[in-house]
Amino acid sequence: MSSQAAGSSSGGSGDGGAAPRRNTRKPKYSKFTQQELPACKPILTPKWVISVFVLVGVIFVPIGLVSLKASRKVVEIVDRYDDACIPANTTDKLAYIQNPTISKNCRRTLKVPKDMDAPIFVYYQLDNFYQNHRRYVKSRSDTQLRDSKKANDTSTCDPESTANGMAIVPCGLIAWSTFNDTYDFVHNSKNLTVDKKDISWKSDREHKFGSDVFPKNFQKGPLIGGKTLDPNKSLSEQEDLIVWMRTAALPTFRKLYGRIHTDLKQGDTITVTLENNYNTYSFSGKKKLVLSTSTWLGGKNDFLGLAYLTVGGLCFFLAFAFTLLYLIKPRKLGDNNYLSWNRNPAGR
């Protein structure tokens, strides 16, 4: 019986005629999976490393100098007026700014330090204003801003969603707190016209704010936040609102108020009549009026030039340090033939 079983067993194995398959998870060999495709595999010799650092320094330092020079050509006039425009006998700044019966007119005199060629950009700058606060950023309705049929879509606008039982257009804290200080400029007894056209992004005007959406029930609640909007102008035409609603990432920011298309000479005097309406006193904020020219690099910002100079200078320093180390204490290089990619794979 056992012999028959053994015979049948051997016969069964003989019918296969092939070696049993090995269960293995080893992948099939290929140059791609083994990372043996032709590739550039540089050997970082001291000469190569020093040459690369010198090359980066030679490129970065001139770029930094040119960028820094362009930034230093920008002429800026910065005037902080939030404290200066408070009457001398006022002890409670918050009560003053919240009292609508008190005139907020203020006159400031600015002196031009250097020649300023048109166009001159007029900005307002706020300090310690956190437009990046999560609740503040979310308090808006983009569908309502785009489409007049979505006027009642105020679910994301709390706490400024409705007033007197009706939807607010535009709703939300961002629109409610729109900056509302105004500036008028006089130069050589002539009014300087501030051009407020195209101060916002074209994409915002055309795609984010509808031409058929008009302000409705805005600033009608018990607490007035900021600027009131013209109900006869569509949101796509109210560029001060569009500029304000592109929220800033940092608590200190500037936003474009307009442009002046008149050249100013060194020593000229500008008289600014402003309305100090915006409340920054409740959160210890600061307000500044900024007049600035521009160059091919934009406004005044030394960071880019200093960054290039820092990286370029660091590369020169490292190149010099490695050169000294190479000359004082040289290290013998190994034989490149022992590197894995220079040896023929065996057994394949």
XYZ file of C-alpha atoms in Angstrom:
348
model
C 0.000 0.000 0.000
C 2.774 2.351 0.890
C 4.655 1.397 -2.259
C 1.640 2.260 -4.402
C 1.327 5.593 -2.671
C 4.987 6.230 -3.208
C 4.701 5.276 -6.858
C 1.753 7.522 -7.416
C 3.549 10.297 -5.646
C 6.649 9.987 -7.782
C 4.534 9.717 -10.890
C 2.701 12.907 -10.002
C 5.922 14.787 -9.605
C 7.265 13.423 -12.823
C 4.232 14.602 -14.814
C 5.143 18.216 -14.142
C 8.533 17.896 -15.810
C 9.578 21.372 -14.472
C 11.354 22.616 -11.382
C 9.053 23.881 -8.612
C 8.482 27.653 -8.649
C 10.231 29.599 -5.920
C 8.107 32.050 -3.960
C 10.196 35.219 -3.805
C 9.479 38.941 -3.577
C 12.739 39.913 -5.159
C 12.008 42.278 -8.093
C 13.168 41.447 -11.551
C 16.556 42.974 -12.253
C 16.610 46.087 -14.408
C 18.910 49.069 -14.653
C 16.028 51.369 -13.781
C 15.099 49.655 -10.508
C 18.741 49.323 -9.547
C 19.434 52.979 -10.410
C 22.116 52.095 -12.937
C 20.857 54.228 -15.820
C 23.366 56.648 -17.355
C 23.535 59.695 -15.100
C 25.803 62.546 -14.160
C 27.567 61.580 -10.955
C 30.059 64.333 -10.217
C 32.795 63.779 -7.700
C 32.990 66.734 -5.318
C 36.679 67.401 -5.335
C 37.996 70.494 -3.525
C 38.585 72.279 -6.833
C 34.985 71.652 -7.928
C 33.499 72.820 -4.627
C 35.623 75.967 -4.494
C 34.816 76.781 -8.129
C 31.062 76.418 -7.551
C 31.125 78.696 -4.486
C 33.132 81.320 -6.382
C 30.740 81.129 -9.348
C 27.659 81.592 -7.145
C 29.324 84.524 -5.391
C 30.278 86.167 -8.700
C 26.649 85.901 -9.886
C 24.844 86.824 -6.678
C 26.885 89.802 -5.487
C 26.328 91.939 -8.653
C 22.615 91.080 -8.632
C 22.428 92.151 -4.998
C 24.233 95.427 -5.677
C 21.960 96.270 -8.629
C 18.816 95.395 -6.646
C 19.946 97.412 -3.637
C 20.799 100.396 -5.823
C 17.365 100.274 -7.473
C 15.684 100.121 -4.056
C 17.707 103.084 -2.773
C 16.560 105.178 -5.755
C 12.964 105.016 -4.526
C 11.892 108.205 -2.760
C 9.407 107.823 0.080
C 7.558 110.227 2.326
C 6.078 108.494 5.377
C 3.907 110.471 7.786
C 2.258 108.965 10.843
C -0.823 111.002 11.670
C -3.050 108.952 14.011
C -1.667 110.632 17.135
C -0.887 113.977 15.530
C -4.506 114.415 14.384
C -5.961 114.075 17.869
C -6.813 117.466 19.445
C -4.407 118.445 22.190
C -7.072 118.593 24.928
C -8.441 115.105 24.141
C -7.866 112.509 26.849
C -10.039 109.675 25.519
C -8.976 108.889 21.954
C -11.539 106.126 21.539
C -14.425 108.363 22.560
C -13.163 111.034 20.178
C -12.977 108.752 17.124
C -16.378 107.179 17.848
C -18.188 110.515 18.244
C -19.749 111.377 14.836
C -20.519 114.961 15.873
C -16.833 115.925 16.202
C -15.000 117.043 13.062
C -12.165 114.696 12.124
C -10.480 117.066 9.671
C -6.734 117.367 10.050
C -4.036 119.226 8.136
C -0.517 117.912 7.660
C 2.478 119.462 5.890
C 4.934 117.245 4.017
C 8.297 118.257 2.584
C 9.720 116.518 -0.478
C 13.259 115.252 0.355
C 14.283 114.505 -3.254
C 12.850 114.872 -6.725
C 9.864 112.568 -7.189
C 8.939 111.703 -10.757
C 5.373 110.770 -11.666
C 3.566 108.549 -11.145
C 3.715 108.977 -7.379
C 1.905 106.219 -5.507
C -0.236 107.138 -2.506
C -0.601 104.404 0.119
C -2.131 104.142 3.542
C -0.255 101.960 6.016
C -1.734 100.233 9.039
C 0.284 98.700 11.865
C -0.938 96.049 14.311
C -3.982 95.228 12.162
C -4.341 91.457 11.777
C -6.200 90.997 8.508
C -4.908 87.418 8.497
C -7.008 86.421 11.516
C -8.876 83.226 10.616
C -12.335 84.448 11.615
C -11.798 87.761 9.850
C -10.574 86.182 6.605
C -13.521 83.760 6.465
C -16.141 86.455 7.108
C -17.112 87.090 3.472
C -19.258 85.583 0.720
C -17.492 85.288 -2.616
C -20.621 84.000 -4.369
C -22.559 87.051 -3.193
C -19.830 89.379 -4.464
C -19.922 87.791 -7.932
C -23.611 87.145 -8.556
C -26.558 89.428 -7.856
C -28.822 86.352 -7.622
C -26.878 85.192 -4.553
C -27.553 88.320 -2.490
C -29.004 86.250 0.362
C -26.005 83.915 0.541
C -24.648 85.232 3.835
C -24.019 81.974 5.707
C -20.265 82.636 5.957
C -20.511 86.314 6.877
C -21.175 86.236 10.610
C -21.381 88.495 12.527
C -22.102 91.009 9.716
C -24.589 88.957 7.682
C -27.922 90.724 8.191
C -29.199 94.067 9.466
C -32.811 94.941 10.231
C -33.863 91.489 9.055
C -32.348 91.884 5.562
C -29.142 90.602 3.989
C -26.149 92.917 3.832
C -24.432 93.354 0.461
C -21.451 93.069 0.665
C -21.582 91.092 3.876
C -18.849 90.088 6.289
C -16.297 91.690 8.578
C -13.823 92.494 5.800
C -16.228 94.690 3.839
C -17.666 96.143 7.056
C -14.224 97.366 8.183
C -13.154 99.014 4.897
C -10.664 101.840 5.411
C -12.399 105.226 5.277
C -9.776 107.944 5.818
C -9.573 110.407 2.921
C -6.710 112.575 1.637
C -6.627 115.810 -0.368
C -3.318 117.267 -1.567
C -2.362 120.865 -2.362
C 0.936 121.742 -4.075
C 1.932 125.311 -4.944
C -1.624 126.481 -4.208
C -3.007 123.947 -6.691
C -4.951 120.812 -5.906
C -3.212 117.583 -6.813
C -5.611 115.139 -8.416
C -5.429 111.619 -7.030
C -6.164 109.064 -9.744
C -8.076 106.162 -8.194
C -8.688 104.276 -11.428
C -7.159 100.808 -11.822
C -5.738 100.699 -8.310
C -7.092 97.167 -7.863
C -6.199 93.948 -9.650
C -7.881 93.584 -13.035
C -8.660 89.932 -12.312
C -10.483 90.948 -9.119
C -12.598 93.537 -10.911
C -13.552 91.206 -13.739
C -13.983 87.878 -11.961
C -14.495 88.360 -8.212
C -16.785 91.402 -8.045
C -19.892 91.438 -10.222
C -20.826 94.378 -12.410
C -24.494 93.692 -11.573
C -23.984 93.568 -7.787
C -24.784 96.785 -5.919
C -24.403 97.637 -2.216
C -27.571 97.069 -0.245
C -28.351 97.533 3.441
C -24.634 98.255 4.003
C -23.471 99.938 7.248
C -27.086 100.054 8.469
C -26.469 98.155 11.694
C -26.065 99.574 15.197
C -22.273 99.759 14.878
C -20.624 101.443 11.877
C -17.360 99.784 10.898
C -15.700 101.808 8.166
C -16.392 103.257 4.731
C -19.905 103.599 3.375
C -20.388 102.545 -0.250
C -22.238 104.299 -3.065
C -25.419 102.242 -3.661
C -25.537 103.427 -7.285
C -22.131 101.998 -8.215
C -21.558 98.292 -8.765
C -19.004 96.480 -6.626
C -16.685 96.075 -9.618
C -16.425 99.893 -9.776
C -15.747 100.400 -6.054
C -12.009 99.887 -6.182
C -11.290 101.031 -2.627
C -13.394 98.086 -1.452
C -11.683 95.674 -3.867
C -8.238 96.754 -2.685
C -9.236 96.381 0.971
C -10.768 92.940 0.515
C -7.511 91.475 -0.768
C -6.390 90.723 2.765
C -2.799 91.201 3.900
C -0.654 88.375 5.258
C 1.164 90.444 7.907
C -0.099 92.828 10.616
C 1.802 95.753 9.071
C 0.743 96.420 5.492
C 0.216 99.082 2.864
C -2.657 99.392 0.434
C -2.833 101.581 -2.638
C -5.025 104.660 -2.287
C -4.299 106.264 -5.661
C -1.693 107.830 -7.949
C -0.523 111.412 -8.473
C 0.562 112.223 -12.030
C 2.574 115.327 -11.189
C 6.330 115.619 -10.692
C 7.516 116.966 -7.353
C 10.835 118.733 -6.825
C 13.185 118.616 -3.892
C 12.166 121.096 -1.211
C 8.545 121.377 -2.376
C 5.864 121.532 0.295
C 2.653 119.519 0.132
C -0.344 120.321 2.293
C -2.517 117.317 3.092
C -6.076 117.761 4.331
C -7.290 114.445 5.666
C -10.242 113.039 7.527
C -9.100 110.945 10.456
C -12.124 108.625 10.495
C -10.709 105.132 10.832
C -10.589 103.714 14.339
C -7.182 102.241 15.145
C -7.180 103.425 18.754
C -9.224 100.494 20.062
C -6.427 98.030 19.206
C -3.346 100.298 19.581
C -2.852 100.478 15.828
C -0.990 103.081 13.812
C -1.919 104.942 10.630
C 0.561 106.342 8.160
C 0.311 108.181 4.866
C 2.948 107.105 2.357
C 3.971 108.799 -0.899
C 6.397 106.740 -2.947
C 7.977 106.515 -6.366
C 8.925 103.220 -8.023
C 11.694 101.687 -10.128
C 11.948 98.670 -12.417
C 12.146 96.553 -9.240
C 9.025 98.082 -7.678
C 8.824 100.011 -4.425
C 11.379 100.467 -1.688
C 12.479 97.096 -0.339
C 16.087 96.375 0.571
C 15.453 92.743 1.481
C 16.025 91.261 -1.993
C 19.333 93.051 -2.501
C 20.550 92.253 1.000
C 19.579 88.599 0.572
C 21.602 88.284 -2.649
C 24.566 90.059 -1.062
C 24.407 87.835 2.021
C 24.335 84.602 0.014
C 27.040 85.831 -2.363
C 29.264 86.983 0.481
C 28.764 83.678 2.313
C 29.804 81.775 -0.836
C 32.974 83.854 -1.174
C 33.760 83.233 2.494
C 33.271 79.474 2.154
C 35.372 79.406 -1.016
C 38.169 81.250 0.790
C 37.893 78.966 3.843
C 37.968 75.779 1.756
C 40.932 77.103 -0.225
C 42.911 77.712 2.969
C 41.952 74.287 4.286
C 42.988 72.661 1.008
C 46.365 74.423 0.981
C 47.175 74.049 4.671
C 45.914 70.527 5.255
C 45.314 68.781 1.932
C 43.546 65.451 1.880
C 44.464 62.707 -0.563
C 41.556 61.631 -2.746
C 40.554 57.989 -2.945
C 40.657 55.857 -6.083
C 37.564 56.520 -8.196
C 37.667 52.992 -9.583
C 36.311 51.695 -6.287
C 33.095 53.691 -6.601
C 30.051 51.499 -7.093
C 29.073 52.953 -10.455
C 32.562 52.413 -11.842
C 32.538 48.698 -11.118
C 30.913 46.125 -13.400
C 28.083 44.299 -11.662
C 28.992 40.663 -11.067
C 26.775 37.680 -11.533
C 24.364 39.244 -14.002
